[in-house]
PDB file of C-alpha atoms and ligand atoms in Angstrom:
ATOM      1  CA  MET A   1    -111.622  -5.501  34.684  1.00  0.00           C
ATOM      2  CA  ASN A   2    -114.170  -6.918  37.110  1.00  0.00           C
ATOM      3  CA  ILE A   3    -114.749 -10.185  38.848  1.00  0.00           C
ATOM      4  CA  LEU A   4    -116.503 -12.574  36.417  1.00  0.00           C
ATOM      5  CA  PRO A   5    -120.302 -12.574  36.478  1.00  0.00           C
ATOM      6  CA  LEU A   6    -121.980 -15.809  37.569  1.00  0.00           C
ATOM      7  CA  GLN A   7    -123.114 -18.227  34.876  1.00  0.00           C
ATOM      8  CA  LYS A   8    -126.708 -17.466  33.945  1.00  0.00           C
ATOM      9  CA  GLY A   9    -127.966 -20.923  33.093  1.00  0.00           C
ATOM     10  CA  ILE A  10    -127.235 -24.656  33.012  1.00  0.00           C
ATOM     11  CA  LEU A  11    -124.963 -24.514  29.967  1.00  0.00           C
ATOM     12  CA  TYR A  12    -122.309 -21.937  29.196  1.00  0.00           C
ATOM     13  CA  GLY A  13    -119.760 -21.531  26.458  1.00  0.00           C
ATOM     14  CA  PRO A  14    -118.246 -23.323  24.716  1.00  0.00           C
ATOM     15  CA  ILE A  15    -115.386 -21.332  26.189  1.00  0.00           C
ATOM     16  CA  ASN A  16    -111.820 -21.486  24.935  1.00  0.00           C
ATOM     17  CA  SER A  17    -109.963 -23.108  27.771  1.00  0.00           C
ATOM     18  CA  ARG A  18    -106.161 -23.175  28.030  1.00  0.00           C
ATOM     19  CA  ARG A  19    -106.310 -26.745  29.193  1.00  0.00           C
ATOM     20  CA  LEU A  20    -109.402 -28.211  27.568  1.00  0.00           C
ATOM     21  CA  GLY A  21    -109.738 -26.545  24.186  1.00  0.00           C
ATOM     22  CA  LYS A  22    -113.408 -25.740  23.477  1.00  0.00           C
ATOM     23  CA  SER A  23    -115.231 -26.569  26.671  1.00  0.00           C
ATOM     24  CA  LEU A  24    -119.002 -26.637  27.105  1.00  0.00           C
ATOM     25  CA  GLY A  25    -119.579 -25.805  30.778  1.00  0.00           C
ATOM     26  CA  ILE A  26    -122.330 -27.325  32.916  1.00  0.00           C
ATOM     27  CA  ASN A  27    -123.493 -25.301  35.898  1.00  0.00           C
ATOM     28  CA  LEU A  28    -125.419 -27.352  38.467  1.00  0.00           C
ATOM     29  CA  MET A  29    -125.515 -24.553  41.038  1.00  0.00           C
ATOM     30  CA  PRO A  30    -127.923 -21.612  41.446  1.00  0.00           C
ATOM     31  CA  THR A  31    -127.649 -18.776  38.935  1.00  0.00           C
ATOM     32  CA  LYS A  32    -128.275 -15.899  41.376  1.00  0.00           C
ATOM     33  CA  TYR A  33    -125.575 -16.629  43.940  1.00  0.00           C
ATOM     34  CA  LYS A  34    -122.416 -18.672  44.381  1.00  0.00           C
ATOM     35  CA  LEU A  35    -122.903 -21.804  46.443  1.00  0.00           C
ATOM     36  CA  CYS A  36    -119.730 -23.588  47.422  1.00  0.00           C
ATOM     37  CA  SER A  37    -118.038 -25.482  50.242  1.00  0.00           C
ATOM     38  CA  PHE A  38    -114.981 -23.208  49.810  1.00  0.00           C
ATOM     39  CA  ASN A  39    -114.519 -19.458  49.717  1.00  0.00           C
ATOM     40  CA  CYS A  40    -111.180 -19.245  47.927  1.00  0.00           C
ATOM     41  CA  VAL A  41    -109.446 -15.898  48.222  1.00  0.00           C
ATOM     42  CA  TYR A  42    -108.753 -15.895  44.489  1.00  0.00           C
ATOM     43  CA  CYS A  43    -112.169 -17.101  43.204  1.00  0.00           C
ATOM     44  CA  HIS A  44    -112.914 -15.287  39.949  1.00  0.00           C
ATOM     45  CA  TYR A  45    -116.641 -15.313  40.782  1.00  0.00           C
ATOM     46  CA  GLY A  46    -115.985 -13.252  43.928  1.00  0.00           C
ATOM     47  CA  LEU A  47    -116.839 -14.220  47.497  1.00  0.00           C
ATOM     48  CA  THR A  48    -118.997 -17.266  48.244  1.00  0.00           C
ATOM     49  CA  ASP A  49    -122.544 -16.201  49.143  1.00  0.00           C
ATOM     50  CA  GLU A  50    -123.607 -19.543  50.607  1.00  0.00           C
ATOM     51  CA  LEU A  51    -120.855 -21.633  52.220  1.00  0.00           C
ATOM     52  CA  THR A  52    -122.146 -25.165  52.719  1.00  0.00           C
ATOM     53  CA  MET A  53    -121.709 -28.878  52.034  1.00  0.00           C
ATOM     54  CA  ASN A  54    -125.397 -29.553  52.444  1.00  0.00           C
ATOM     55  CA  LEU A  55    -127.662 -28.435  49.602  1.00  0.00           C
ATOM     56  CA  GLU A  56    -130.931 -29.499  51.230  1.00  0.00           C
ATOM     57  CA  ASN A  57    -132.025 -25.913  51.900  1.00  0.00           C
ATOM     58  CA  TYR A  58    -131.119 -24.748  48.404  1.00  0.00           C
ATOM     59  CA  ILE A  59    -132.938 -27.338  46.270  1.00  0.00           C
ATOM     60  CA  LYS A  60    -135.467 -24.804  44.957  1.00  0.00           C
ATOM     61  CA  ASP A  61    -132.634 -22.770  43.432  1.00  0.00           C
ATOM     62  CA  LEU A  62    -130.837 -25.701  41.783  1.00  0.00           C
ATOM     63  CA  PRO A  63    -131.583 -26.692  38.184  1.00  0.00           C
ATOM     64  CA  GLU A  64    -133.879 -29.691  37.960  1.00  0.00           C
ATOM     65  CA  TYR A  65    -132.301 -32.968  36.955  1.00  0.00           C
ATOM     66  CA  ASN A  66    -134.506 -33.368  33.876  1.00  0.00           C
ATOM     67  CA  ASP A  67    -133.775 -29.831  32.734  1.00  0.00           C
ATOM     68  CA  VAL A  68    -130.037 -30.479  33.032  1.00  0.00           C
ATOM     69  CA  MET A  69    -130.347 -33.646  30.966  1.00  0.00           C
ATOM     70  CA  LYS A  70    -132.521 -31.897  28.362  1.00  0.00           C
ATOM     71  CA  ALA A  71    -130.008 -29.053  28.023  1.00  0.00           C
ATOM     72  CA  ILE A  72    -127.043 -31.397  27.619  1.00  0.00           C
ATOM     73  CA  GLU A  73    -128.880 -33.676  25.224  1.00  0.00           C
ATOM     74  CA  GLY A  74    -129.861 -30.642  23.133  1.00  0.00           C
ATOM     75  CA  ALA A  75    -126.225 -29.529  22.968  1.00  0.00           C
ATOM     76  CA  VAL A  76    -124.778 -32.918  22.007  1.00  0.00           C
ATOM     77  CA  LYS A  77    -127.409 -33.331  19.271  1.00  0.00           C
ATOM     78  CA  SER A  78    -126.791 -29.807  17.923  1.00  0.00           C
ATOM     79  CA  PRO A  79    -124.083 -28.767  15.430  1.00  0.00           C
ATOM     80  CA  LEU A  80    -122.281 -26.830  18.221  1.00  0.00           C
ATOM     81  CA  GLU A  81    -118.584 -27.736  18.292  1.00  0.00           C
ATOM     82  CA  PHE A  82    -116.817 -28.554  21.544  1.00  0.00           C
ATOM     83  CA  ASP A  83    -114.047 -30.851  22.777  1.00  0.00           C
ATOM     84  CA  TYR A  84    -115.151 -31.241  26.392  1.00  0.00           C
ATOM     85  CA  ILE A  85    -118.345 -31.261  28.411  1.00  0.00           C
ATOM     86  CA  THR A  86    -117.155 -29.847  31.740  1.00  0.00           C
ATOM     87  CA  PHE A  87    -118.904 -29.967  35.107  1.00  0.00           C
ATOM     88  CA  SER A  88    -117.945 -26.714  36.803  1.00  0.00           C
ATOM     89  CA  GLY A  89    -120.043 -23.518  37.244  1.00  0.00           C
ATOM     90  CA  ASN A  90    -121.161 -21.288  40.122  1.00  0.00           C
ATOM     91  CA  GLY A  91    -119.747 -23.402  42.950  1.00  0.00           C
ATOM     92  CA  GLU A  92    -118.900 -27.031  43.650  1.00  0.00           C
ATOM     93  CA  PRO A  93    -120.611 -29.401  41.159  1.00  0.00           C
ATOM     94  CA  THR A  94    -120.153 -32.641  43.149  1.00  0.00           C
ATOM     95  CA  LEU A  95    -122.489 -31.307  45.852  1.00  0.00           C
ATOM     96  CA  TYR A  96    -125.435 -31.503  43.421  1.00  0.00           C
ATOM     97  CA  PRO A  97    -127.803 -34.098  44.938  1.00  0.00           C
ATOM     98  CA  ASN A  98    -127.895 -36.446  41.939  1.00  0.00           C
ATOM     99  CA  PHE A  99    -124.383 -35.824  40.716  1.00  0.00           C
ATOM    100  CA  SER A 100    -123.347 -39.456  40.227  1.00  0.00           C
ATOM    101  CA  SER A 101    -126.423 -40.539  38.249  1.00  0.00           C
ATOM    102  CA  LEU A 102    -126.148 -37.366  36.184  1.00  0.00           C
ATOM    103  CA  VAL A 103    -122.564 -38.255  35.287  1.00  0.00           C
ATOM    104  CA  ASP A 104    -123.657 -41.755  34.233  1.00  0.00           C
ATOM    105  CA  GLU A 105    -126.408 -40.377  31.988  1.00  0.00           C
ATOM    106  CA  VAL A 106    -124.203 -37.699  30.456  1.00  0.00           C
ATOM    107  CA  ILE A 107    -121.635 -40.348  29.597  1.00  0.00           C
ATOM    108  CA  LYS A 108    -124.324 -42.500  27.980  1.00  0.00           C
ATOM    109  CA  ILE A 109    -125.551 -39.715  25.705  1.00  0.00           C
ATOM    110  CA  ARG A 110    -121.982 -38.632  24.965  1.00  0.00           C
ATOM    111  CA  ASP A 111    -121.189 -42.221  23.871  1.00  0.00           C
ATOM    112  CA  LYS A 112    -124.269 -42.250  21.666  1.00  0.00           C
ATOM    113  CA  TYR A 113    -124.039 -38.843  19.965  1.00  0.00           C
ATOM    114  CA  ARG A 114    -120.512 -37.480  20.462  1.00  0.00           C
ATOM    115  CA  PRO A 115    -118.074 -40.326  21.116  1.00  0.00           C
ATOM    116  CA  ASN A 116    -115.095 -38.036  20.437  1.00  0.00           C
ATOM    117  CA  VAL A 117    -116.066 -35.472  23.066  1.00  0.00           C
ATOM    118  CA  LYS A 118    -114.552 -35.947  26.521  1.00  0.00           C
ATOM    119  CA  VAL A 119    -116.172 -35.353  29.891  1.00  0.00           C
ATOM    120  CA  ALA A 120    -114.279 -33.309  32.500  1.00  0.00           C
ATOM    121  CA  LEU A 121    -114.929 -32.298  36.096  1.00  0.00           C
ATOM    122  CA  LEU A 122    -113.424 -29.287  37.872  1.00  0.00           C
ATOM    123  CA  SER A 123    -113.913 -29.928  41.589  1.00  0.00           C
ATOM    124  CA  ASN A 124    -112.619 -28.511  44.857  1.00  0.00           C
ATOM    125  CA  SER A 125    -112.297 -32.122  46.170  1.00  0.00           C
ATOM    126  CA  SER A 126    -114.715 -31.708  49.111  1.00  0.00           C
ATOM    127  CA  GLY A 127    -117.457 -33.903  47.551  1.00  0.00           C
ATOM    128  CA  LEU A 128    -115.081 -36.881  47.629  1.00  0.00           C
ATOM    129  CA  ILE A 129    -116.337 -37.697  51.119  1.00  0.00           C
ATOM    130  CA  TYR A 130    -119.389 -39.205  49.377  1.00  0.00           C
ATOM    131  CA  ALA A 131    -118.865 -42.790  48.136  1.00  0.00           C
ATOM    132  CA  GLU A 132    -121.147 -42.310  45.117  1.00  0.00           C
ATOM    133  CA  VAL A 133    -119.155 -39.243  44.009  1.00  0.00           C
ATOM    134  CA  ARG A 134    -115.916 -41.246  44.260  1.00  0.00           C
ATOM    135  CA  GLU A 135    -117.558 -44.007  42.227  1.00  0.00           C
ATOM    136  CA  SER A 136    -118.698 -41.628  39.464  1.00  0.00           C
ATOM    137  CA  ILE A 137    -115.173 -40.212  39.098  1.00  0.00           C
ATOM    138  CA  ARG A 138    -114.013 -43.481  37.537  1.00  0.00           C
ATOM    139  CA  ASN A 139    -116.174 -42.807  34.471  1.00  0.00           C
ATOM    140  CA  ILE A 140    -115.054 -39.202  33.901  1.00  0.00           C
ATOM    141  CA  ASP A 141    -112.312 -38.789  31.271  1.00  0.00           C
ATOM    142  CA  LEU A 142    -110.633 -35.871  33.010  1.00  0.00           C
ATOM    143  CA  PRO A 143    -111.410 -35.496  36.709  1.00  0.00           C
ATOM    144  CA  VAL A 144    -109.525 -32.458  37.998  1.00  0.00           C
ATOM    145  CA  PHE A 145    -109.266 -31.787  41.739  1.00  0.00           C
ATOM    146  CA  LYS A 146    -108.086 -28.712  43.558  1.00  0.00           C
ATOM    147  CA  LEU A 147    -105.120 -28.836  45.926  1.00  0.00           C
ATOM    148  CA  ASP A 148    -103.651 -25.411  46.680  1.00  0.00           C
ATOM    149  CA  ALA A 149    -101.574 -26.206  49.754  1.00  0.00           C
ATOM    150  CA  GLY A 150     -99.505 -28.880  51.434  1.00  0.00           C
ATOM    151  CA  ARG A 151    -100.553 -27.951  54.982  1.00  0.00           C
ATOM    152  CA  ALA A 152    -103.888 -27.566  56.756  1.00  0.00           C
ATOM    153  CA  ASP A 153    -103.207 -23.987  57.938  1.00  0.00           C
ATOM    154  CA  LYS A 154    -102.468 -22.743  54.407  1.00  0.00           C
ATOM    155  CA  PHE A 155    -105.419 -24.711  53.039  1.00  0.00           C
ATOM    156  CA  ARG A 156    -107.700 -22.919  55.550  1.00  0.00           C
ATOM    157  CA  ALA A 157    -106.185 -19.507  54.803  1.00  0.00           C
ATOM    158  CA  ILE A 158    -106.442 -19.789  51.002  1.00  0.00           C
ATOM    159  CA  ASN A 159    -109.518 -21.939  50.408  1.00  0.00           C
ATOM    160  CA  ASN A 160    -111.562 -20.865  53.472  1.00  0.00           C
ATOM    161  CA  PRO A 161    -113.569 -24.123  53.504  1.00  0.00           C
ATOM    162  CA  ILE A 162    -116.620 -24.778  55.633  1.00  0.00           C
ATOM    163  CA  ARG A 163    -115.434 -25.991  59.052  1.00  0.00           C
ATOM    164  CA  ASP A 164    -116.168 -29.715  58.624  1.00  0.00           C
ATOM    165  CA  VAL A 165    -113.884 -30.067  55.566  1.00  0.00           C
ATOM    166  CA  ASN A 166    -110.733 -31.819  56.716  1.00  0.00           C
ATOM    167  CA  PHE A 167    -107.489 -31.206  54.838  1.00  0.00           C
ATOM    168  CA  GLU A 168    -105.690 -34.482  55.640  1.00  0.00           C
ATOM    169  CA  GLY A 169    -108.941 -36.342  54.926  1.00  0.00           C
ATOM    170  CA  ILE A 170    -109.093 -34.798  51.448  1.00  0.00           C
ATOM    171  CA  VAL A 171    -105.469 -35.733  50.776  1.00  0.00           C
ATOM    172  CA  ASP A 172    -106.189 -39.339  51.826  1.00  0.00           C
ATOM    173  CA  LEU A 173    -109.253 -39.501  49.563  1.00  0.00           C
ATOM    174  CA  LEU A 174    -107.265 -38.104  46.630  1.00  0.00           C
ATOM    175  CA  SER A 175    -104.498 -40.645  47.296  1.00  0.00           C
ATOM    176  CA  ASN A 176    -106.983 -43.479  46.924  1.00  0.00           C
ATOM    177  CA  LEU A 177    -108.112 -42.373  43.456  1.00  0.00           C
ATOM    178  CA  SER A 178    -106.296 -43.230  40.264  1.00  0.00           C
ATOM    179  CA  ASN A 179    -106.155 -41.407  36.958  1.00  0.00           C
ATOM    180  CA  ILE A 180    -106.910 -37.968  38.397  1.00  0.00           C
ATOM    181  CA  CYS A 181    -105.423 -34.546  37.713  1.00  0.00           C
ATOM    182  CA  ILE A 182    -104.604 -32.050  40.421  1.00  0.00           C
ATOM    183  CA  GLN A 183    -104.953 -28.335  39.775  1.00  0.00           C
ATOM    184  CA  THR A 184    -103.228 -25.770  41.929  1.00  0.00           C
ATOM    185  CA  VAL A 185    -103.522 -22.006  42.052  1.00  0.00           C
ATOM    186  CA  LEU A 186    -100.305 -20.401  43.278  1.00  0.00           C
ATOM    187  CA  ILE A 187    -100.427 -16.901  44.726  1.00  0.00           C
ATOM    188  CA  ASP A 188     -98.033 -14.291  46.093  1.00  0.00           C
ATOM    189  CA  GLY A 189     -98.604 -11.122  48.105  1.00  0.00           C
ATOM    190  CA  ASN A 190     -99.820 -10.882  51.709  1.00  0.00           C
ATOM    191  CA  LEU A 191    -101.219 -14.373  51.492  1.00  0.00           C
ATOM    192  CA  PHE A 192     -99.034 -16.805  49.580  1.00  0.00           C
ATOM    193  CA  ASN A 193     -98.411 -20.507  48.980  1.00  0.00           C
ATOM    194  CA  THR A 194     -95.054 -20.213  47.248  1.00  0.00           C
ATOM    195  CA  SER A 195     -92.474 -20.089  50.072  1.00  0.00           C
ATOM    196  CA  LYS A 196     -89.927 -22.916  50.220  1.00  0.00           C
ATOM    197  CA  GLU A 197     -91.859 -24.470  53.144  1.00  0.00           C
ATOM    198  CA  ASP A 198     -95.149 -24.219  51.243  1.00  0.00           C
ATOM    199  CA  ILE A 199     -93.734 -25.797  48.117  1.00  0.00           C
ATOM    200  CA  ASP A 200     -91.897 -28.579  50.010  1.00  0.00           C
ATOM    201  CA  SER A 201     -95.073 -29.610  51.856  1.00  0.00           C
ATOM    202  CA  TYR A 202     -97.072 -29.372  48.624  1.00  0.00           C
ATOM    203  CA  PHE A 203     -94.607 -31.668  46.835  1.00  0.00           C
ATOM    204  CA  GLU A 204     -94.890 -34.132  49.743  1.00  0.00           C
ATOM    205  CA  LYS A 205     -98.648 -34.315  49.191  1.00  0.00           C
ATOM    206  CA  LEU A 206     -98.241 -34.764  45.436  1.00  0.00           C
ATOM    207  CA  LYS A 207     -95.838 -37.634  46.109  1.00  0.00           C
ATOM    208  CA  LYS A 208     -98.483 -39.249  48.264  1.00  0.00           C
ATOM    209  CA  ILE A 209    -101.383 -38.659  45.838  1.00  0.00           C
ATOM    210  CA  GLN A 210     -99.479 -39.606  42.669  1.00  0.00           C
ATOM    211  CA  PRO A 211    -101.910 -37.968  40.215  1.00  0.00           C
ATOM    212  CA  LYS A 212    -101.670 -38.613  36.489  1.00  0.00           C
ATOM    213  CA  GLU A 213    -100.799 -34.944  35.957  1.00  0.00           C
ATOM    214  CA  VAL A 214    -100.700 -31.624  37.821  1.00  0.00           C
ATOM    215  CA  HIS A 215    -101.709 -28.243  36.411  1.00  0.00           C
ATOM    216  CA  ILE A 216    -100.324 -25.184  38.158  1.00  0.00           C
ATOM    217  CA  TYR A 217    -101.280 -21.634  37.351  1.00  0.00           C
ATOM    218  CA  SER A 218    -101.766 -18.271  39.007  1.00  0.00           C
ATOM    219  CA  THR A 219    -104.458 -15.604  39.106  1.00  0.00           C
ATOM    220  CA  ASP A 220    -104.708 -14.233  35.604  1.00  0.00           C
ATOM    221  CA  ARG A 221    -108.099 -12.637  36.297  1.00  0.00           C
ATOM    222  CA  PRO A 222    -109.244 -10.111  38.913  1.00  0.00           C
ATOM    223  CA  VAL A 223    -109.748 -11.663  42.359  1.00  0.00           C
ATOM    224  CA  PRO A 224    -111.839 -10.564  45.382  1.00  0.00           C
ATOM    225  CA  ASN A 225    -108.787 -10.035  47.618  1.00  0.00           C
ATOM    226  CA  THR A 226    -106.761  -7.200  46.120  1.00  0.00           C
ATOM    227  CA  GLU A 227    -103.703  -7.976  48.270  1.00  0.00           C
ATOM    228  CA  ILE A 228    -103.096 -11.151  46.318  1.00  0.00           C
ATOM    229  CA  LYS A 229    -100.384 -10.972  43.701  1.00  0.00           C
ATOM    230  CA  ARG A 230     -99.906 -13.073  40.627  1.00  0.00           C
ATOM    231  CA  VAL A 231     -96.992 -15.542  40.511  1.00  0.00           C
ATOM    232  CA  LYS A 232     -94.829 -14.753  37.494  1.00  0.00           C
ATOM    233  CA  PRO A 233     -94.551 -17.305  34.646  1.00  0.00           C
ATOM    234  CA  ASP A 234     -90.826 -17.934  35.277  1.00  0.00           C
ATOM    235  CA  ARG A 235     -91.507 -18.910  38.880  1.00  0.00           C
ATOM    236  CA  LEU A 236     -94.368 -21.195  37.805  1.00  0.00           C
ATOM    237  CA  LYS A 237     -92.067 -22.898  35.312  1.00  0.00           C
ATOM    238  CA  GLU A 238     -89.378 -23.280  37.965  1.00  0.00           C
ATOM    239  CA  ILE A 239     -91.849 -24.842  40.447  1.00  0.00           C
ATOM    240  CA  ALA A 240     -93.081 -27.226  37.736  1.00  0.00           C
ATOM    241  CA  ARG A 241     -89.492 -28.298  36.933  1.00  0.00           C
ATOM    242  CA  GLU A 242     -88.518 -28.785  40.573  1.00  0.00           C
ATOM    243  CA  GLY A 243     -91.768 -30.588  41.329  1.00  0.00           C
ATOM    244  CA  GLU A 244     -91.343 -33.086  38.511  1.00  0.00           C
ATOM    245  CA  LYS A 245     -87.856 -33.921  39.798  1.00  0.00           C
ATOM    246  CA  GLU A 246     -89.021 -34.182  43.386  1.00  0.00           C
ATOM    247  CA  THR A 247     -92.281 -36.104  42.917  1.00  0.00           C
ATOM    248  CA  GLY A 248     -91.906 -38.010  39.641  1.00  0.00           C
ATOM    249  CA  VAL A 249     -95.307 -36.574  38.617  1.00  0.00           C
ATOM    250  CA  ARG A 250     -95.858 -34.649  35.364  1.00  0.00           C
ATOM    251  CA  ILE A 251     -96.452 -30.960  36.210  1.00  0.00           C
ATOM    252  CA  LYS A 252     -97.583 -28.425  33.610  1.00  0.00           C
ATOM    253  CA  ALA A 253     -97.441 -24.680  34.229  1.00  0.00           C
ATOM    254  CA  PHE A 254    -100.161 -22.553  32.575  1.00  0.00           C
ATOM    255  CA  TYR A 255     -99.795 -18.793  32.203  1.00  0.00           C
ATOM    256  CA  LEU A 256    -100.868 -15.955  29.923  1.00  0.00           C
TER     257      LEU A 256
HETATM  258  S1  LIG B   1    -113.818 -23.934  45.011  1.00  0.00           S
HETATM  259 FE1  LIG B   1    -113.949 -22.936  43.016  1.00  0.00          FE
HETATM  260  S2  LIG B   1    -115.998 -21.974  42.971  1.00  0.00           S
HETATM  261 FE2  LIG B   1    -115.555 -22.538  45.118  1.00  0.00          FE
HETATM  262  S3  LIG B   1    -114.700 -20.650  45.985  1.00  0.00           S
HETATM  263 FE3  LIG B   1    -112.969 -21.910  45.286  1.00  0.00          FE
HETATM  264  S4  LIG B   1    -112.526 -21.225  43.193  1.00  0.00           S
HETATM  265 FE4  LIG B   1    -114.567 -20.444  43.733  1.00  0.00          FE
END
């Protein structure tokens, strides 16, 4: 098995997602390289080619706003079946220059043509520094944000963010949002976030953020760093159980 190829266009799927059912993906990033503010050691698209928060120099490679809207409108008017429209793709979707107005328009056409379909976002949380991104989150049915560690040093080791991304700042921004989900990838091996210390500090952050729900899972696909090991389902279930007791937050473990 290989690392997953990058998405080749604006729309992909619908894919069968463990968490979302049939999910129609929206890729707002370039199709020839991965552009992200993180370079997670477990990313199933491989290493980040362009590590940045600022997309100014990449505009020519991003899909045009009107083309994104046309593609989504075409899909919602078509007989294609899906349960979710999900902003995700070849990097971090909230960095797209017109992300918030795009969300508003997608919600409008969803309301008009597919009122039963939900809109989801899979984000690494870094775009939350922008007020308009935080504002747009309120209208998304399922905003899911990444939090893989309870401490800045582990966050840096696992997510390899661009230097200006501040861990405690992200936790504060997440704490000020309501109705969000947190998703966490747990890993073992040479680099891990599953020691007692790791899990205790992670639970502390969940207590502070108080998300609506937490999804934990491990690396079920090939990852760029071959020294990373998958966390076994029993351990995931145990962490979910302990975490619910400790934080009062609903935690679901996903595994194959
Ligand atoms: S944030 Fe997502 S797309 Fe970016 S490197 Fe991490 S897993 Fe990959």
